């Protein structure tokens, strides 16, 4: 990104407008919707993973960590953006991901944001995929409390500046990265199949080795 001209070094043809530097609040609005009617239960609770994004807590972690009452949990709709106020090793100020699955709920410790009409929700996640960009954005906004807790309101979490293109260019960028992600998943599946084949061959080829005691 040329910071003076606010245009990227690599760009799709046909786009000429400079990217706009503005607070993230121009693209997202804080959602204060809570699960007050208990519409959602423990099977609808989501966690946020650095690698997998917004995921069902039970499916991802094997169990629910919810308390007795879920009325204070925030409702997260499909394409809402979630900010996890929990430090990780490579993301010491939390992570920002887009909910690409069904509606559900998240802990009150999470910030939930509704994307405005001028942004592709997927682009928000793509923009913050790089740890350095994510950390640089959040660092000035977050205060750290006792035991490394992150002290930041939902409103403050979107006060930092981002540099976004127009929505049509956002969508083009998202499409490209989605294609790459799909290819990566397919290659990972092929790699896992090859590993399984190798393990199966190892077992079948050496199945009689060391059976019946030591051979002399």
Short mmCIF file of C-alpha atoms in Angstrom, two decimals:
data_model
loop_
_atom_site.label_atom_id
_atom_site.label_comp_id
_atom_site.label_asym_id
_atom_site.label_seq_id
_atom_site.Cartn_x
_atom_site.Cartn_y
_atom_site.Cartn_z
CA UNK A 1 0.00 0.00 0.00
CA UNK A 2 1.31 3.43 -1.02
CA UNK A 3 0.39 5.39 2.14
CA UNK A 4 0.65 8.72 0.38
CA UNK A 5 -1.62 7.85 -2.53
CA UNK A 6 -3.61 5.21 -0.60
CA UNK A 7 -3.59 2.68 -3.41
CA UNK A 8 -2.27 -0.92 -3.23
CA UNK A 9 0.81 -2.09 -5.10
CA UNK A 10 -1.15 -5.03 -6.55
CA UNK A 11 -4.63 -4.30 -7.83
CA UNK A 12 -7.31 -5.68 -10.15
CA UNK A 13 -7.73 -3.90 -13.45
CA UNK A 14 -10.55 -1.40 -13.74
CA UNK A 15 -10.27 0.08 -10.25
CA UNK A 16 -8.74 3.54 -10.03
CA UNK A 17 -10.26 5.27 -7.00
CA UNK A 18 -7.98 5.75 -4.00
CA UNK A 19 -8.72 3.65 -0.93
CA UNK A 20 -10.33 5.63 1.87
CA UNK A 21 -8.78 6.12 5.30
CA UNK A 22 -11.56 6.39 7.88
CA UNK A 23 -12.61 4.98 11.27
CA UNK A 24 -13.92 1.42 11.14
CA UNK A 25 -17.15 2.80 12.63
CA UNK A 26 -18.03 4.08 9.16
CA UNK A 27 -18.38 0.48 8.06
CA UNK A 28 -19.80 -1.25 11.14
CA UNK A 29 -22.30 -0.55 13.92
CA UNK A 30 -22.24 -1.95 17.45
CA UNK A 31 -24.96 -4.56 17.97
CA UNK A 32 -26.54 -4.59 21.43
CA UNK A 33 -28.99 -7.40 20.70
CA UNK A 34 -29.08 -9.90 23.58
CA UNK A 35 -30.56 -13.36 23.99
CA UNK A 36 -33.18 -12.01 26.43
CA UNK A 37 -35.93 -14.38 25.25
CA UNK A 38 -33.64 -17.40 25.35
CA UNK A 39 -34.22 -17.97 21.66
CA UNK A 40 -30.82 -19.63 21.53
CA UNK A 41 -29.47 -22.33 23.87
CA UNK A 42 -26.06 -23.82 24.65
CA UNK A 43 -26.00 -25.61 21.30
CA UNK A 44 -26.04 -22.24 19.54
CA UNK A 45 -23.03 -20.75 21.33
CA UNK A 46 -20.11 -19.70 19.15
CA UNK A 47 -16.44 -19.29 19.88
CA UNK A 48 -13.90 -17.52 17.69
CA UNK A 49 -10.86 -19.38 16.42
CA UNK A 50 -7.83 -17.73 14.83
CA UNK A 51 -7.64 -20.49 12.25
CA UNK A 52 -11.30 -21.38 11.67
CA UNK A 53 -13.09 -18.11 12.46
CA UNK A 54 -16.52 -18.15 14.11
CA UNK A 55 -17.30 -21.76 15.06
CA UNK A 56 -19.89 -23.63 17.10
CA UNK A 57 -18.42 -24.03 20.60
CA UNK A 58 -19.57 -27.61 21.18
CA UNK A 59 -18.56 -28.80 17.71
CA UNK A 60 -15.17 -27.10 17.94
CA UNK A 61 -14.24 -27.63 21.60
CA UNK A 62 -16.35 -30.67 22.45
CA UNK A 63 -18.38 -29.01 25.19
CA UNK A 64 -20.12 -25.82 26.23
CA UNK A 65 -18.53 -23.43 28.71
CA UNK A 66 -21.72 -21.44 29.25
CA UNK A 67 -23.12 -20.50 32.63
CA UNK A 68 -26.63 -21.24 33.85
CA UNK A 69 -28.16 -18.17 32.20
CA UNK A 70 -27.72 -17.23 28.54
CA UNK A 71 -29.88 -14.11 28.55
CA UNK A 72 -26.83 -11.83 28.63
CA UNK A 73 -25.21 -13.46 25.62
CA UNK A 74 -24.97 -11.37 22.46
CA UNK A 75 -26.89 -12.45 19.38
CA UNK A 76 -24.68 -12.78 16.32
CA UNK A 77 -26.33 -12.99 12.92
CA UNK A 78 -24.83 -14.37 9.75
CA UNK A 79 -22.29 -11.84 8.37
CA UNK A 80 -22.00 -10.00 11.68
CA UNK A 81 -18.41 -9.26 12.70
CA UNK A 82 -17.16 -10.54 16.07
CA UNK A 83 -14.27 -9.15 18.10
CA UNK A 84 -12.86 -11.55 20.69
CA UNK A 85 -11.42 -9.68 23.64
CA UNK A 86 -9.08 -12.50 24.59
CA UNK A 87 -5.32 -12.33 24.04
CA UNK A 88 -3.54 -15.02 22.06
CA UNK A 89 0.19 -15.43 21.59
CA UNK A 90 0.29 -13.94 18.09
CA UNK A 91 -2.76 -11.72 18.61
CA UNK A 92 -2.24 -10.15 22.05
CA UNK A 93 -5.12 -7.70 21.56
CA UNK A 94 -7.74 -10.21 20.39
CA UNK A 95 -9.00 -11.24 16.97
CA UNK A 96 -11.65 -10.02 14.53
CA UNK A 97 -13.64 -12.53 12.45
CA UNK A 98 -16.84 -12.61 10.40
CA UNK A 99 -19.67 -15.01 11.22
CA UNK A 100 -20.03 -17.08 8.06
CA UNK A 101 -22.33 -19.65 9.65
CA UNK A 102 -25.89 -19.53 11.07
CA UNK A 103 -27.26 -17.17 13.70
CA UNK A 104 -26.20 -17.89 17.25
CA UNK A 105 -24.91 -16.29 20.44
CA UNK A 106 -21.55 -15.35 21.90
CA UNK A 107 -20.29 -14.50 25.36
CA UNK A 108 -20.91 -10.98 26.61
CA UNK A 109 -17.11 -10.60 26.57
CA UNK A 110 -17.23 -10.53 22.77
CA UNK A 111 -18.07 -7.47 20.70
CA UNK A 112 -20.64 -7.97 17.94
CA UNK A 113 -20.94 -5.57 15.01
CA UNK A 114 -23.43 -5.28 12.17
CA UNK A 115 -21.84 -4.40 8.81
CA UNK A 116 -23.17 -1.30 7.07
CA UNK A 117 -24.26 -1.30 3.42
CA UNK A 118 -20.90 0.10 2.27
CA UNK A 119 -18.85 -2.93 3.30
CA UNK A 120 -18.60 -6.61 2.44
CA UNK A 121 -18.48 -8.40 5.79
CA UNK A 122 -16.04 -10.97 4.40
CA UNK A 123 -13.66 -8.16 3.49
CA UNK A 124 -13.42 -7.09 7.14
CA UNK A 125 -12.08 -10.52 8.10
CA UNK A 126 -9.77 -10.61 5.08
CA UNK A 127 -8.40 -7.17 5.94
CA UNK A 128 -7.44 -8.33 9.44
CA UNK A 129 -6.00 -11.72 8.42
CA UNK A 130 -2.44 -10.46 8.76
CA UNK A 131 -1.43 -10.49 12.43
CA UNK A 132 0.65 -7.33 12.06
CA UNK A 133 -2.24 -5.34 10.60
CA UNK A 134 -4.64 -6.64 13.26
CA UNK A 135 -2.23 -5.86 16.10
CA UNK A 136 -1.33 -2.44 14.71
CA UNK A 137 -5.01 -1.57 14.53
CA UNK A 138 -5.97 -2.78 18.03
CA UNK A 139 -2.84 -1.79 19.97
CA UNK A 140 -3.67 1.93 20.36
CA UNK A 141 -7.27 1.14 21.32
CA UNK A 142 -6.77 -1.52 23.99
CA UNK A 143 -5.75 -1.13 27.62
CA UNK A 144 -4.45 -4.19 29.42
CA UNK A 145 -5.68 -4.86 32.94
CA UNK A 146 -4.78 -7.36 35.63
CA UNK A 147 -4.00 -10.90 34.46
CA UNK A 148 -3.59 -9.65 30.89
CA UNK A 149 -7.29 -8.84 30.46
CA UNK A 150 -8.23 -6.58 27.56
CA UNK A 151 -10.07 -3.42 28.57
CA UNK A 152 -11.93 -1.91 25.64
CA UNK A 153 -15.57 -1.08 24.94
CA UNK A 154 -17.34 -2.19 21.79
CA UNK A 155 -17.65 1.43 20.72
CA UNK A 156 -13.92 2.04 21.13
CA UNK A 157 -13.08 -1.12 19.19
CA UNK A 158 -14.26 0.47 15.93
CA UNK A 159 -12.73 3.92 16.45
CA UNK A 160 -9.42 3.04 14.84
CA UNK A 161 -8.65 3.95 11.25
CA UNK A 162 -8.72 1.46 8.38
CA UNK A 163 -8.02 1.92 4.67
CA UNK A 164 -10.78 0.32 2.60
CA UNK A 165 -11.64 0.46 -1.10
CA UNK A 166 -15.16 0.85 -2.50
CA UNK A 167 -17.48 -2.11 -1.96
CA UNK A 168 -17.24 -3.46 -5.51
CA UNK A 169 -13.47 -3.71 -5.16
CA UNK A 170 -13.86 -5.29 -1.72
CA UNK A 171 -16.03 -8.01 -3.26
CA UNK A 172 -13.48 -8.68 -5.99
CA UNK A 173 -10.71 -9.08 -3.42
CA UNK A 174 -12.83 -11.36 -1.23
CA UNK A 175 -13.67 -13.59 -4.20
CA UNK A 176 -10.00 -14.06 -4.99
CA UNK A 177 -9.04 -14.98 -1.42
CA UNK A 178 -12.05 -17.31 -1.10
CA UNK A 179 -10.82 -19.14 -4.19
CA UNK A 180 -7.37 -19.50 -2.64
CA UNK A 181 -8.87 -20.75 0.65
CA UNK A 182 -10.91 -23.36 -1.23
CA UNK A 183 -7.79 -24.56 -3.05
CA UNK A 184 -5.85 -24.75 0.21
CA UNK A 185 -8.59 -26.85 1.83
CA UNK A 186 -8.63 -29.26 -1.12
CA UNK A 187 -4.85 -29.65 -0.99
CA UNK A 188 -4.99 -30.22 2.77
CA UNK A 189 -7.61 -32.95 2.26
CA UNK A 190 -5.42 -34.62 -0.36
CA UNK A 191 -2.43 -34.42 1.98
CA UNK A 192 -4.45 -36.02 4.79
CA UNK A 193 -5.53 -38.85 2.46
CA UNK A 194 -1.91 -39.48 1.48
CA UNK A 195 -0.88 -39.58 5.14
CA UNK A 196 -3.63 -42.12 5.84
CA UNK A 197 -2.53 -44.24 2.87
CA UNK A 198 1.04 -44.18 4.16
CA UNK A 199 -0.03 -45.26 7.65
CA UNK A 200 -2.15 -48.05 6.21
CA UNK A 201 0.74 -49.34 4.07
CA UNK A 202 3.13 -49.21 7.02
CA UNK A 203 0.76 -51.37 9.05
CA UNK A 204 0.10 -53.85 6.25
CA UNK A 205 3.70 -54.22 5.09
CA UNK A 206 5.18 -54.71 8.55
CA UNK A 207 2.24 -56.43 10.24
CA UNK A 208 4.20 -59.62 11.05
CA UNK A 209 7.38 -57.94 12.16
CA UNK A 210 8.31 -58.78 15.79
CA UNK A 211 5.34 -61.11 16.18
CA UNK A 212 6.11 -64.37 17.86
CA UNK A 213 9.18 -63.15 19.66
CA UNK A 214 12.69 -62.29 18.53
CA UNK A 215 13.93 -63.93 15.31
CA UNK A 216 17.45 -65.31 15.17
#
